[in-house]
XYZ file of C-alpha atoms in Angstrom:
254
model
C 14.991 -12.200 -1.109
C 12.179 -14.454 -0.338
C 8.336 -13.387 -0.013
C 5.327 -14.327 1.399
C 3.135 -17.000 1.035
C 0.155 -15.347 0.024
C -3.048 -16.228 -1.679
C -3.329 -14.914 -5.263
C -5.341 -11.430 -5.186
C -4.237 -10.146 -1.932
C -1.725 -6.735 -1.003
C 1.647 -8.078 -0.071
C 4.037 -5.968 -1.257
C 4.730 -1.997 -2.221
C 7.073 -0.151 -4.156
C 8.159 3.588 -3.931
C 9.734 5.305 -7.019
C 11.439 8.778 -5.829
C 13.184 11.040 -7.354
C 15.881 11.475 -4.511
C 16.718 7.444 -3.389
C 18.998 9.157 -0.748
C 16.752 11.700 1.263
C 13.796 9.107 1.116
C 16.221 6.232 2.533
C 17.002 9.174 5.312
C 13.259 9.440 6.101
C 11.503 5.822 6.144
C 15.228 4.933 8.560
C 15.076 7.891 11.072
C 11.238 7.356 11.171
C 10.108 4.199 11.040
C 13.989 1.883 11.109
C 13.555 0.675 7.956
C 16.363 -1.334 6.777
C 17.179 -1.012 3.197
C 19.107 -3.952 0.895
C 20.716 -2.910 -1.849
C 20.319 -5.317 -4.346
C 22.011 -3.931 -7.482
C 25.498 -2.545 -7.752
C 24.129 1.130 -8.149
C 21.699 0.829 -5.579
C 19.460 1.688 -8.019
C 16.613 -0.896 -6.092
C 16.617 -1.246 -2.492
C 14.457 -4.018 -0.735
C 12.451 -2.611 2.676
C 12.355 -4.494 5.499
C 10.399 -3.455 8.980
C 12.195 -4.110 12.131
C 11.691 -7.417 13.732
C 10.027 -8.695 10.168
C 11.921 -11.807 8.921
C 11.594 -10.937 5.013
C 10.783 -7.860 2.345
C 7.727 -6.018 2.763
C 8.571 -3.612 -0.805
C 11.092 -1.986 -2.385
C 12.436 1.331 -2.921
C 13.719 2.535 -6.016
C 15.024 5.809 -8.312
C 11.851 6.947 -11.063
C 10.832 10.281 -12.672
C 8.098 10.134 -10.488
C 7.395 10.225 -6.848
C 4.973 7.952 -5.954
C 3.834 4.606 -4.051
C 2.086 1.697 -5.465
C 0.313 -1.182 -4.092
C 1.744 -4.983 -5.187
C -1.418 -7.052 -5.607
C -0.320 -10.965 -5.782
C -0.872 -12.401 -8.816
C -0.062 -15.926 -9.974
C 0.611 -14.726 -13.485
C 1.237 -10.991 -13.741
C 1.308 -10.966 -17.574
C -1.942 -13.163 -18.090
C -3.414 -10.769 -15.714
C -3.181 -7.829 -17.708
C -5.645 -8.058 -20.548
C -8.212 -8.922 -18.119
C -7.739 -5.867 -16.161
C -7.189 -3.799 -19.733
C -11.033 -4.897 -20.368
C -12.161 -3.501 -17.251
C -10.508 0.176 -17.835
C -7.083 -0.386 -16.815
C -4.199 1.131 -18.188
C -0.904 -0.540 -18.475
C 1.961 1.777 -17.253
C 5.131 -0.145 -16.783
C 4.833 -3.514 -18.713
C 5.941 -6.997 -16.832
C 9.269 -7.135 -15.793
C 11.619 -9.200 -13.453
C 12.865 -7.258 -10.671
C 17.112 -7.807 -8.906
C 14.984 -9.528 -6.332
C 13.820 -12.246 -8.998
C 9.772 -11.364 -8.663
C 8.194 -10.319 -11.830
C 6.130 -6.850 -11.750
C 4.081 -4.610 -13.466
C 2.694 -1.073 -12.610
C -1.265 -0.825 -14.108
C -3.889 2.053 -13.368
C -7.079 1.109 -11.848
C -10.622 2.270 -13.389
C -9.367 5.866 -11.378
C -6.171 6.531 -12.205
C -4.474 5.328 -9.151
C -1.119 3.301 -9.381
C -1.512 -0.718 -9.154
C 1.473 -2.876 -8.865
C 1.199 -6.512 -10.033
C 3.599 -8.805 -8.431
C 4.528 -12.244 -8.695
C 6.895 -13.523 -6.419
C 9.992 -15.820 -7.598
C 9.857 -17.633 -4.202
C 7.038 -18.298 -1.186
C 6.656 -19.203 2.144
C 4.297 -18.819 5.238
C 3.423 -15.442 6.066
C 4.470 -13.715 9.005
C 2.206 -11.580 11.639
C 1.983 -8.168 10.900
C 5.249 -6.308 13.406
C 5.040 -2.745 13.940
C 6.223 -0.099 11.306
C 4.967 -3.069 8.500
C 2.485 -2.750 6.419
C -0.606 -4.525 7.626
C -3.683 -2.527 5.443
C -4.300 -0.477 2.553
C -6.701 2.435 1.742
C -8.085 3.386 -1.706
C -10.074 6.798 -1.636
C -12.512 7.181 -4.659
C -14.850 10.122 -5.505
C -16.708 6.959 -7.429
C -17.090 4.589 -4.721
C -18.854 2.272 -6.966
C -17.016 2.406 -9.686
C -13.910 1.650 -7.835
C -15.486 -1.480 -5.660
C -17.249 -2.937 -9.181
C -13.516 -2.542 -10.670
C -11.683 -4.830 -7.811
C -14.665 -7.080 -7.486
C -14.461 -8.045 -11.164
C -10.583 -7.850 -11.439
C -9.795 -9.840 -8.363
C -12.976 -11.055 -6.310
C -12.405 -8.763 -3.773
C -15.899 -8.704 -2.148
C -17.147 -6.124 -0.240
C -18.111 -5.701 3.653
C -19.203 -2.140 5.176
C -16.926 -1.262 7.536
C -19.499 0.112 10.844
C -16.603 1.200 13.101
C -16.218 3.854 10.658
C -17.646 7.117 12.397
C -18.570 9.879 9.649
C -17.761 8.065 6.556
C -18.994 5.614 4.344
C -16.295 2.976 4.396
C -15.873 -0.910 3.014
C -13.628 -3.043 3.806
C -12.417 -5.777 0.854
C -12.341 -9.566 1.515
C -10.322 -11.575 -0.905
C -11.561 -15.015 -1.679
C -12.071 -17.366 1.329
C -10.671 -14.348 3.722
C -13.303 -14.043 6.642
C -11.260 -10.281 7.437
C -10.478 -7.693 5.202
C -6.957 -6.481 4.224
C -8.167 -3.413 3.332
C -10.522 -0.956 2.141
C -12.247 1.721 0.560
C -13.089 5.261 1.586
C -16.325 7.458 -0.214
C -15.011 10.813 -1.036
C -17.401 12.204 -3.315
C -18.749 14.521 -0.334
C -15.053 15.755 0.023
C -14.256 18.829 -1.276
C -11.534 18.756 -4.119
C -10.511 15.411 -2.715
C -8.040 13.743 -4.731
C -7.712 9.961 -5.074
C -5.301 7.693 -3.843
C -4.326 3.998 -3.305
C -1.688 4.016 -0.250
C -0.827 1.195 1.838
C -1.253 1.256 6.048
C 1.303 0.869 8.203
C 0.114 -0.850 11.547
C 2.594 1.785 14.402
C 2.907 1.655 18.019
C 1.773 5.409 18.461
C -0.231 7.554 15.730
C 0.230 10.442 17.541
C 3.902 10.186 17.874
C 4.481 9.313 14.527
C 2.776 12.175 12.584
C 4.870 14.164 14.657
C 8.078 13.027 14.254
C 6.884 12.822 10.136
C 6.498 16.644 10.133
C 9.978 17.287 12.326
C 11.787 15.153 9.850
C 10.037 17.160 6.580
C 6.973 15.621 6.055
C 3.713 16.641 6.259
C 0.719 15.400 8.532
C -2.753 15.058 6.229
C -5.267 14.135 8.550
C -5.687 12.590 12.157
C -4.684 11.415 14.283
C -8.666 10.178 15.051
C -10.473 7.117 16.732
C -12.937 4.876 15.058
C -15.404 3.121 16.964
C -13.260 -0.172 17.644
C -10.803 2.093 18.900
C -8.409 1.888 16.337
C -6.190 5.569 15.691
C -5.620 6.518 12.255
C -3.364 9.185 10.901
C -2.465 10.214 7.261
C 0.676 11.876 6.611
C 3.515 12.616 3.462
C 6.843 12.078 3.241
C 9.105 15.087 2.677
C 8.791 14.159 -1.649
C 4.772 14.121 -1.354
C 4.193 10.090 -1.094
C 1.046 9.458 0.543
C 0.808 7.039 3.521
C -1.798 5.847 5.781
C -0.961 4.687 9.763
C -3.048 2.685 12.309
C -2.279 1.683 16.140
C -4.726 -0.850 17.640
C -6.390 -0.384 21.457
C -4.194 -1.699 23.952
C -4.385 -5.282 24.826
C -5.693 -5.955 21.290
């Protein structure tokens, strides 16, 4: 498996742990064609690919946990860790090389949330985002400045407030010498018993369509779909094992 070329301190990868490899495989297929690449014997670690993508977006594989993390690019995942350890992380899974050849590491941001570190054993150019890939992330914080001060400092991420946003109190994050964000950061303190969360965004055809073929196939719809003011839909939703995703479809013609 080969994977992107992408500057250090940017998203560009994911990895679910699940308790049930099988039924999740079932899900992410029927709903979104996933292709999955076993690349152990056991099929104990499965890379993801999107349709009409050329390479790995993430990879799936067995844990005592259910969950999702985000792969931030690093050039050296174990130098990176004390770094983060001094701003409030907490190590989780120490560095490790993967079947695929990338080394990774699973950290916990300044609020608990799951961080994967990932350094990739081979690059090349980046493709365009395709539908079904992931093409954003979200982190939701009931310490909005907290979390922002704790990606600023750990990877440079500057900030840019997002005005499309209707309601909220939204920034997007620029990595170094980006002029667009690739993702961003949601205020939740006004949200009652809102939890936090760091989930990545898959860019879909149809919002709509998807959150309702998630709940038919045993998942569960958490908010949307809804329109922000550059038109883009948005939609929340779980898989059937309680991993938290986020969805976007741009305007037509865009």
């Amino acid at each position: 498996m080969s994977t992107p070329d992408i500057r250090p301190a940017t998203v560009g990868w994911f990895e679910i742990t699940t308790t049930d490899p099988a039924r999740s495989q079932e899900f992410y297929r029927t709903l979104l064609d996933w292709k999955f690449t076993a690349l152990t014997d056991d099929d104990a670690y499965c890379a993801i690919t999107a349709p009409a993508a050329a390479s790995a977006m993430g990879a799936l594989r067995w844990g005592e946990r259910d969950a999702v993390s985000l792969g931030v690019v690093c050039d050296d995942v174990t130098a990176a860790i004390a770094p983060l350890r001094a701003l409030g992380a907490t190590l989780v899974e120490p560095p490790a090389r993967t079947p695929a050849g990338d080394v990774h590491a699973v950290v916990t941001d300044v609020r608990g949330n799951r961080l994967g570190l990932f350094e990739p054993g081979s690059r090349y150019e980046p493709e365009p985002p395709v539908p079904n890939a992931t093409a954003w992330f979200e982190i939701g914080t009931n310490d909005p400045a907290a979390t922002r001060t704790f990606y600023e400092r750990a990877f440079g991420w500057r900030q840019q407030r997002d005005e499309a946003a209707v309601g909220v109190e939204y920034y997007g994050f620029l990595p170094p010498g980006a002029r667009e964000p690739i993702g961003g950061v949601l205020d939740l303190s006004d949200t009652p018993e809102a939890a936090d969360y760091a989930i990545p965004g898959l860019l879909v055809d149809d919002v709509p369509d998807l959150l309702e073929r998630c709940e038919a196939g045993g998942g569960r719809r958490v908010t949307g779909p809804f329109a922000d003011a550059d038109g883009l839909v948005i939609g929340q939703f779980t898989d059937p094992l309680g991993i938290r995703w986020s969805s976007f479809s741009r305007p037509a013609g865009a």
